[in-house]
Amino acid sequence: MDVLKKCKKAEIYTLANDPICEAEVFRDMEGALWLSVPGDVVLEKAEYYTIVFFDSVSGLLRCHCSIGDPEPISDERISVPCQILEVRETTQRRQDLKIYLETALELYCTYVPSTAVGIPERIQALSRDISAGGIYFMCEYRLPVDTVVQFQLHGASKPLLLAARVLRFESVDERNGKPQFGHGCQFIEMKPQTEAVLRNYIFRQERQRRF
Protein backbone atom coordinates (compact mmCIF):
# COMPACT_ATOMS: atom_id res chain seq x y z
CA MET A 1 0.00 0.00 0.00
CA ASP A 2 1.37 3.40 -0.98
CA VAL A 3 1.62 5.63 2.11
CA LEU A 4 2.08 8.81 0.07
CA LYS A 5 -1.18 10.22 -1.27
CA LYS A 6 -0.46 13.84 -2.17
CA CYS A 7 3.17 14.57 -1.43
CA LYS A 8 5.19 17.23 -3.21
CA LYS A 9 7.80 18.20 -0.59
CA ALA A 10 10.34 16.33 1.52
CA GLU A 11 13.47 16.86 3.60
CA ILE A 12 16.52 14.60 3.48
CA TYR A 13 18.62 13.90 6.60
CA THR A 14 21.80 11.99 7.36
CA LEU A 15 21.85 8.95 9.64
CA ALA A 16 22.86 11.38 12.41
CA ASN A 17 19.68 13.39 11.73
CA ASP A 18 21.55 16.35 10.28
CA PRO A 19 19.57 18.10 7.51
CA ILE A 20 20.99 17.74 3.99
CA CYS A 21 18.47 19.53 1.79
CA GLU A 22 14.85 19.99 0.83
CA ALA A 23 13.49 18.02 -2.10
CA GLU A 24 10.57 18.08 -4.49
CA VAL A 25 8.70 14.80 -4.78
CA PHE A 26 7.26 13.42 -8.03
CA ARG A 27 6.35 10.18 -9.79
CA ASP A 28 7.48 8.93 -13.17
CA MET A 29 5.18 7.40 -15.81
CA GLU A 30 5.37 4.02 -14.07
CA GLY A 31 4.52 5.44 -10.66
CA ALA A 32 8.02 5.16 -9.21
CA LEU A 33 9.01 7.72 -6.56
CA TRP A 34 11.68 10.35 -7.38
CA LEU A 35 13.24 13.27 -5.55
CA SER A 36 14.41 16.49 -7.19
CA VAL A 37 17.28 18.13 -5.28
CA PRO A 38 19.74 21.01 -5.91
CA GLY A 39 22.51 20.05 -8.31
CA ASP A 40 25.29 20.79 -5.81
CA VAL A 41 23.96 18.28 -3.27
CA VAL A 42 26.07 15.13 -2.97
CA LEU A 43 24.15 12.06 -1.80
CA GLU A 44 26.77 9.45 -1.06
CA LYS A 45 26.08 5.73 -1.05
CA ALA A 46 24.46 4.77 2.26
CA GLU A 47 22.41 1.92 3.65
CA TYR A 48 19.52 4.36 3.92
CA TYR A 49 18.65 8.02 4.41
CA THR A 50 16.04 9.46 6.74
CA ILE A 51 13.51 11.38 4.67
CA VAL A 52 10.56 13.36 6.02
CA PHE A 53 7.69 13.58 3.55
CA PHE A 54 5.08 16.35 3.79
CA ASP A 55 1.83 14.77 2.59
CA SER A 56 -1.39 16.80 2.57
CA VAL A 57 -3.46 13.67 3.22
CA SER A 58 -1.27 11.31 5.26
CA GLY A 59 0.50 14.03 7.29
CA LEU A 60 4.21 14.04 8.13
CA LEU A 61 5.98 10.75 7.51
CA ARG A 62 9.53 10.09 8.70
CA CYS A 63 10.89 7.19 6.66
CA HIS A 64 14.05 5.22 6.04
CA CYS A 65 14.64 5.25 2.27
CA SER A 66 17.14 3.98 -0.23
CA ILE A 67 18.33 6.34 -2.96
CA GLY A 68 19.56 5.40 -6.43
CA ASP A 69 21.94 7.01 -8.90
CA PRO A 70 21.25 10.68 -9.74
CA GLU A 71 20.09 11.87 -13.14
CA PRO A 72 20.38 15.49 -14.34
CA ILE A 73 17.19 17.50 -14.76
CA SER A 74 18.71 20.89 -15.55
CA ASP A 75 21.88 22.85 -14.85
CA GLU A 76 20.62 23.52 -11.32
CA ARG A 77 18.84 20.34 -10.25
CA ILE A 78 19.19 16.57 -10.32
CA SER A 79 16.70 13.78 -9.64
CA VAL A 80 17.26 10.56 -7.70
CA PRO A 81 15.02 7.48 -7.48
CA CYS A 82 13.75 6.84 -3.98
CA GLN A 83 12.31 3.72 -2.35
CA ILE A 84 10.65 3.78 1.08
CA LEU A 85 12.07 0.95 3.16
CA GLU A 86 10.27 1.66 6.42
CA VAL A 87 7.89 4.28 7.83
CA ARG A 88 9.36 5.20 11.21
CA GLU A 89 6.94 7.85 12.42
CA THR A 90 3.69 9.43 11.25
CA THR A 91 2.07 12.64 12.45
CA GLN A 92 -1.48 12.73 11.14
CA ARG A 93 -3.07 15.99 10.03
CA ARG A 94 -5.86 15.51 12.57
CA GLN A 95 -3.15 15.32 15.23
CA ASP A 96 -1.36 18.50 14.21
CA LEU A 97 2.06 18.80 15.76
CA LYS A 98 2.01 21.58 18.36
CA ILE A 99 5.17 23.32 19.56
CA TYR A 100 5.90 25.83 22.29
CA LEU A 101 6.64 29.16 20.62
CA GLU A 102 7.06 32.39 22.56
CA THR A 103 7.33 35.25 20.11
CA ALA A 104 5.99 38.81 19.94
CA LEU A 105 3.09 39.39 17.56
CA GLU A 106 1.40 42.50 16.25
CA LEU A 107 -2.23 41.62 15.71
CA TYR A 108 -4.61 43.43 13.36
CA CYS A 109 -8.25 42.92 14.30
CA THR A 110 -10.04 42.47 10.98
CA TYR A 111 -13.34 41.48 12.58
CA VAL A 112 -14.69 42.09 16.08
CA PRO A 113 -18.25 41.18 17.13
CA SER A 114 -20.46 44.25 17.50
CA THR A 115 -20.98 43.51 21.20
CA ALA A 116 -17.29 44.11 21.96
CA VAL A 117 -16.24 47.53 23.27
CA GLY A 118 -12.80 49.13 23.54
CA ILE A 119 -10.90 46.70 21.28
CA PRO A 120 -8.22 48.62 19.29
CA GLU A 121 -7.38 47.79 15.69
CA ARG A 122 -3.78 46.88 16.56
CA ILE A 123 -2.80 44.77 19.57
CA GLN A 124 0.59 43.68 20.89
CA ALA A 125 0.50 40.02 21.85
CA LEU A 126 2.77 37.12 22.84
CA SER A 127 2.32 33.64 21.42
CA ARG A 128 2.58 30.54 23.62
CA ASP A 129 2.21 27.67 21.17
CA ILE A 130 1.37 27.04 17.54
CA SER A 131 0.37 24.22 15.22
CA ALA A 132 -0.63 24.08 11.57
CA GLY A 133 -4.21 24.31 12.76
CA GLY A 134 -4.05 27.25 15.10
CA ILE A 135 -2.25 29.41 17.67
CA TYR A 136 -2.54 30.38 21.33
CA PHE A 137 -1.56 33.94 22.22
CA MET A 138 -1.85 36.29 25.19
CA CYS A 139 -2.63 40.00 25.26
CA GLU A 140 -4.11 42.61 27.61
CA TYR A 141 -7.50 42.61 25.86
CA ARG A 142 -10.19 39.98 26.15
CA LEU A 143 -11.11 39.26 22.55
CA PRO A 144 -14.59 37.76 22.16
CA VAL A 145 -15.18 34.43 20.46
CA ASP A 146 -15.31 34.82 16.64
CA THR A 147 -12.93 37.80 16.64
CA VAL A 148 -10.62 37.50 13.61
CA VAL A 149 -7.01 38.66 13.83
CA GLN A 150 -4.28 38.85 11.22
CA PHE A 151 -0.53 38.83 11.84
CA GLN A 152 2.84 38.06 10.30
CA LEU A 153 4.85 35.11 11.55
CA HIS A 154 8.60 35.44 11.04
CA GLY A 155 11.19 32.68 11.19
CA ALA A 156 9.90 30.38 8.46
CA SER A 157 11.51 30.20 5.01
CA LYS A 158 9.51 33.34 4.26
CA PRO A 159 7.29 35.64 6.39
CA LEU A 160 3.78 34.22 6.65
CA LEU A 161 0.64 36.34 6.76
CA LEU A 162 -1.85 34.37 8.84
CA ALA A 163 -5.46 34.91 9.88
CA ALA A 164 -7.03 33.26 12.92
CA ARG A 165 -10.47 33.16 14.55
CA VAL A 166 -10.77 33.20 18.35
CA LEU A 167 -12.42 30.02 19.63
CA ARG A 168 -12.00 30.56 23.38
CA PHE A 169 -10.41 32.91 25.90
CA GLU A 170 -9.33 32.77 29.54
CA SER A 171 -7.67 34.91 32.19
CA VAL A 172 -3.94 34.26 32.69
CA ASP A 173 -1.20 35.69 34.91
CA GLU A 174 -0.54 39.41 34.78
CA ARG A 175 2.35 40.72 32.68
CA ASN A 176 4.11 44.00 33.43
CA GLY A 177 1.39 44.80 35.94
CA LYS A 178 -1.40 44.49 33.38
CA PRO A 179 -4.17 41.86 33.22
CA GLN A 180 -3.66 39.29 30.49
CA PHE A 181 -5.99 37.04 28.55
CA GLY A 182 -5.10 33.89 26.67
CA HIS A 183 -6.81 33.07 23.38
CA GLY A 184 -7.06 29.76 21.58
CA CYS A 185 -7.48 30.39 17.87
CA GLN A 186 -8.03 28.44 14.65
CA PHE A 187 -6.33 29.46 11.41
CA ILE A 188 -8.72 30.38 8.61
CA GLU A 189 -8.48 31.10 4.88
CA MET A 190 -5.03 29.49 4.66
CA LYS A 191 -3.75 28.75 1.17
CA PRO A 192 -2.14 25.32 0.59
CA GLN A 193 1.27 26.87 -0.10
CA THR A 194 1.13 28.87 3.15
CA GLU A 195 0.08 25.78 5.08
CA ALA A 196 2.98 23.80 3.61
CA VAL A 197 5.51 26.48 4.64
CA LEU A 198 3.97 26.65 8.14
CA ARG A 199 4.08 22.87 8.60
CA ASN A 200 7.69 22.86 7.41
CA TYR A 201 8.58 25.56 9.94
CA ILE A 202 6.82 23.81 12.83
CA PHE A 203 8.41 20.48 12.05
CA ARG A 204 11.87 22.03 11.81
CA GLN A 205 11.41 23.71 15.18
CA GLU A 206 10.28 20.43 16.73
CA ARG A 207 13.27 18.55 15.32
CA GLN A 208 15.69 21.18 16.62
CA ARG A 209 14.28 20.66 20.10
CA ARG A 210 14.46 16.89 19.82
CA PHE A 211 18.04 16.51 18.51
CSV table of C-alpha atoms in Angstrom, one decimal:
chain,number,residue,atom,x,y,z
A,1,MET,CA,0.0,0.0,0.0
A,2,ASP,CA,1.4,3.4,-1.0
A,3,VAL,CA,1.6,5.6,2.1
A,4,LEU,CA,2.1,8.8,0.1
A,5,LYS,CA,-1.2,10.2,-1.3
A,6,LYS,CA,-0.5,13.8,-2.2
A,7,CYS,CA,3.2,14.6,-1.4
A,8,LYS,CA,5.2,17.2,-3.2
A,9,LYS,CA,7.8,18.2,-0.6
A,10,ALA,CA,10.3,16.3,1.5
A,11,GLU,CA,13.5,16.9,3.6
A,12,ILE,CA,16.5,14.6,3.5
A,13,TYR,CA,18.6,13.9,6.6
A,14,THR,CA,21.8,12.0,7.4
A,15,LEU,CA,21.8,8.9,9.6
A,16,ALA,CA,22.9,11.4,12.4
A,17,ASN,CA,19.7,13.4,11.7
A,18,ASP,CA,21.6,16.4,10.3
A,19,PRO,CA,19.6,18.1,7.5
A,20,ILE,CA,21.0,17.7,4.0
A,21,CYS,CA,18.5,19.5,1.8
A,22,GLU,CA,14.9,20.0,0.8
A,23,ALA,CA,13.5,18.0,-2.1
A,24,GLU,CA,10.6,18.1,-4.5
A,25,VAL,CA,8.7,14.8,-4.8
A,26,PHE,CA,7.3,13.4,-8.0
A,27,ARG,CA,6.3,10.2,-9.8
A,28,ASP,CA,7.5,8.9,-13.2
A,29,MET,CA,5.2,7.4,-15.8
A,30,GLU,CA,5.4,4.0,-14.1
A,31,GLY,CA,4.5,5.4,-10.7
A,32,ALA,CA,8.0,5.2,-9.2
A,33,LEU,CA,9.0,7.7,-6.6
A,34,TRP,CA,11.7,10.4,-7.4
A,35,LEU,CA,13.2,13.3,-5.5
A,36,SER,CA,14.4,16.5,-7.2
A,37,VAL,CA,17.3,18.1,-5.3
A,38,PRO,CA,19.7,21.0,-5.9
A,39,GLY,CA,22.5,20.0,-8.3
A,40,ASP,CA,25.3,20.8,-5.8
A,41,VAL,CA,24.0,18.3,-3.3
A,42,VAL,CA,26.1,15.1,-3.0
A,43,LEU,CA,24.1,12.1,-1.8
A,44,GLU,CA,26.8,9.4,-1.1
A,45,LYS,CA,26.1,5.7,-1.1
A,46,ALA,CA,24.5,4.8,2.3
A,47,GLU,CA,22.4,1.9,3.7
A,48,TYR,CA,19.5,4.4,3.9
A,49,TYR,CA,18.7,8.0,4.4
A,50,THR,CA,16.0,9.5,6.7
A,51,ILE,CA,13.5,11.4,4.7
A,52,VAL,CA,10.6,13.4,6.0
A,53,PHE,CA,7.7,13.6,3.5
A,54,PHE,CA,5.1,16.4,3.8
A,55,ASP,CA,1.8,14.8,2.6
A,56,SER,CA,-1.4,16.8,2.6
A,57,VAL,CA,-3.5,13.7,3.2
A,58,SER,CA,-1.3,11.3,5.3
A,59,GLY,CA,0.5,14.0,7.3
A,60,LEU,CA,4.2,14.0,8.1
A,61,LEU,CA,6.0,10.8,7.5
A,62,ARG,CA,9.5,10.1,8.7
A,63,CYS,CA,10.9,7.2,6.7
A,64,HIS,CA,14.0,5.2,6.0
A,65,CYS,CA,14.6,5.2,2.3
A,66,SER,CA,17.1,4.0,-0.2
A,67,ILE,CA,18.3,6.3,-3.0
A,68,GLY,CA,19.6,5.4,-6.4
A,69,ASP,CA,21.9,7.0,-8.9
A,70,PRO,CA,21.3,10.7,-9.7
A,71,GLU,CA,20.1,11.9,-13.1
A,72,PRO,CA,20.4,15.5,-14.3
A,73,ILE,CA,17.2,17.5,-14.8
A,74,SER,CA,18.7,20.9,-15.6
A,75,ASP,CA,21.9,22.8,-14.9
A,76,GLU,CA,20.6,23.5,-11.3
A,77,ARG,CA,18.8,20.3,-10.2
A,78,ILE,CA,19.2,16.6,-10.3
A,79,SER,CA,16.7,13.8,-9.6
A,80,VAL,CA,17.3,10.6,-7.7
A,81,PRO,CA,15.0,7.5,-7.5
A,82,CYS,CA,13.8,6.8,-4.0
A,83,GLN,CA,12.3,3.7,-2.4
A,84,ILE,CA,10.6,3.8,1.1
A,85,LEU,CA,12.1,1.0,3.2
A,86,GLU,CA,10.3,1.7,6.4
A,87,VAL,CA,7.9,4.3,7.8
A,88,ARG,CA,9.4,5.2,11.2
A,89,GLU,CA,6.9,7.8,12.4
A,90,THR,CA,3.7,9.4,11.3
A,91,THR,CA,2.1,12.6,12.5
A,92,GLN,CA,-1.5,12.7,11.1
A,93,ARG,CA,-3.1,16.0,10.0
A,94,ARG,CA,-5.9,15.5,12.6
A,95,GLN,CA,-3.1,15.3,15.2
A,96,ASP,CA,-1.4,18.5,14.2
A,97,LEU,CA,2.1,18.8,15.8
A,98,LYS,CA,2.0,21.6,18.4
A,99,ILE,CA,5.2,23.3,19.6
A,100,TYR,CA,5.9,25.8,22.3
A,101,LEU,CA,6.6,29.2,20.6
A,102,GLU,CA,7.1,32.4,22.6
A,103,THR,CA,7.3,35.3,20.1
A,104,ALA,CA,6.0,38.8,19.9
A,105,LEU,CA,3.1,39.4,17.6
A,106,GLU,CA,1.4,42.5,16.3
A,107,LEU,CA,-2.2,41.6,15.7
A,108,TYR,CA,-4.6,43.4,13.4
A,109,CYS,CA,-8.3,42.9,14.3
A,110,THR,CA,-10.0,42.5,11.0
A,111,TYR,CA,-13.3,41.5,12.6
A,112,VAL,CA,-14.7,42.1,16.1
A,113,PRO,CA,-18.2,41.2,17.1
A,114,SER,CA,-20.5,44.2,17.5
A,115,THR,CA,-21.0,43.5,21.2
A,116,ALA,CA,-17.3,44.1,22.0
A,117,VAL,CA,-16.2,47.5,23.3
A,118,GLY,CA,-12.8,49.1,23.5
A,119,ILE,CA,-10.9,46.7,21.3
A,120,PRO,CA,-8.2,48.6,19.3
A,121,GLU,CA,-7.4,47.8,15.7
A,122,ARG,CA,-3.8,46.9,16.6
A,123,ILE,CA,-2.8,44.8,19.6
A,124,GLN,CA,0.6,43.7,20.9
A,125,ALA,CA,0.5,40.0,21.9
A,126,LEU,CA,2.8,37.1,22.8
A,127,SER,CA,2.3,33.6,21.4
A,128,ARG,CA,2.6,30.5,23.6
A,129,ASP,CA,2.2,27.7,21.2
A,130,ILE,CA,1.4,27.0,17.5
A,131,SER,CA,0.4,24.2,15.2
A,132,ALA,CA,-0.6,24.1,11.6
A,133,GLY,CA,-4.2,24.3,12.8
A,134,GLY,CA,-4.0,27.3,15.1
A,135,ILE,CA,-2.3,29.4,17.7
A,136,TYR,CA,-2.5,30.4,21.3
A,137,PHE,CA,-1.6,33.9,22.2
A,138,MET,CA,-1.9,36.3,25.2
A,139,CYS,CA,-2.6,40.0,25.3
A,140,GLU,CA,-4.1,42.6,27.6
A,141,TYR,CA,-7.5,42.6,25.9
A,142,ARG,CA,-10.2,40.0,26.1
A,143,LEU,CA,-11.1,39.3,22.6
A,144,PRO,CA,-14.6,37.8,22.2
A,145,VAL,CA,-15.2,34.4,20.5
A,146,ASP,CA,-15.3,34.8,16.6
A,147,THR,CA,-12.9,37.8,16.6
A,148,VAL,CA,-10.6,37.5,13.6
A,149,VAL,CA,-7.0,38.7,13.8
A,150,GLN,CA,-4.3,38.8,11.2
A,151,PHE,CA,-0.5,38.8,11.8
A,152,GLN,CA,2.8,38.1,10.3
A,153,LEU,CA,4.9,35.1,11.5
A,154,HIS,CA,8.6,35.4,11.0
A,155,GLY,CA,11.2,32.7,11.2
A,156,ALA,CA,9.9,30.4,8.5
A,157,SER,CA,11.5,30.2,5.0
A,158,LYS,CA,9.5,33.3,4.3
A,159,PRO,CA,7.3,35.6,6.4
A,160,LEU,CA,3.8,34.2,6.7
A,161,LEU,CA,0.6,36.3,6.8
A,162,LEU,CA,-1.9,34.4,8.8
A,163,ALA,CA,-5.5,34.9,9.9
A,164,ALA,CA,-7.0,33.3,12.9
A,165,ARG,CA,-10.5,33.2,14.5
A,166,VAL,CA,-10.8,33.2,18.3
A,167,LEU,CA,-12.4,30.0,19.6
A,168,ARG,CA,-12.0,30.6,23.4
A,169,PHE,CA,-10.4,32.9,25.9
A,170,GLU,CA,-9.3,32.8,29.5
A,171,SER,CA,-7.7,34.9,32.2
A,172,VAL,CA,-3.9,34.3,32.7
A,173,ASP,CA,-1.2,35.7,34.9
A,174,GLU,CA,-0.5,39.4,34.8
A,175,ARG,CA,2.3,40.7,32.7
A,176,ASN,CA,4.1,44.0,33.4
A,177,GLY,CA,1.4,44.8,35.9
A,178,LYS,CA,-1.4,44.5,33.4
A,179,PRO,CA,-4.2,41.9,33.2
A,180,GLN,CA,-3.7,39.3,30.5
A,181,PHE,CA,-6.0,37.0,28.6
A,182,GLY,CA,-5.1,33.9,26.7
A,183,HIS,CA,-6.8,33.1,23.4
A,184,GLY,CA,-7.1,29.8,21.6
A,185,CYS,CA,-7.5,30.4,17.9
A,186,GLN,CA,-8.0,28.4,14.7
A,187,PHE,CA,-6.3,29.5,11.4
A,188,ILE,CA,-8.7,30.4,8.6
A,189,GLU,CA,-8.5,31.1,4.9
A,190,MET,CA,-5.0,29.5,4.7
A,191,LYS,CA,-3.8,28.8,1.2
A,192,PRO,CA,-2.1,25.3,0.6
A,193,GLN,CA,1.3,26.9,-0.1
A,194,THR,CA,1.1,28.9,3.1
A,195,GLU,CA,0.1,25.8,5.1
A,196,ALA,CA,3.0,23.8,3.6
A,197,VAL,CA,5.5,26.5,4.6
A,198,LEU,CA,4.0,26.6,8.1
A,199,ARG,CA,4.1,22.9,8.6
A,200,ASN,CA,7.7,22.9,7.4
A,201,TYR,CA,8.6,25.6,9.9
A,202,ILE,CA,6.8,23.8,12.8
A,203,PHE,CA,8.4,20.5,12.0
A,204,ARG,CA,11.9,22.0,11.8
A,205,GLN,CA,11.4,23.7,15.2
A,206,GLU,CA,10.3,20.4,16.7
A,207,ARG,CA,13.3,18.6,15.3
A,208,GLN,CA,15.7,21.2,16.6
A,209,ARG,CA,14.3,20.7,20.1
A,210,ARG,CA,14.5,16.9,19.8
A,211,PHE,CA,18.0,16.5,18.5
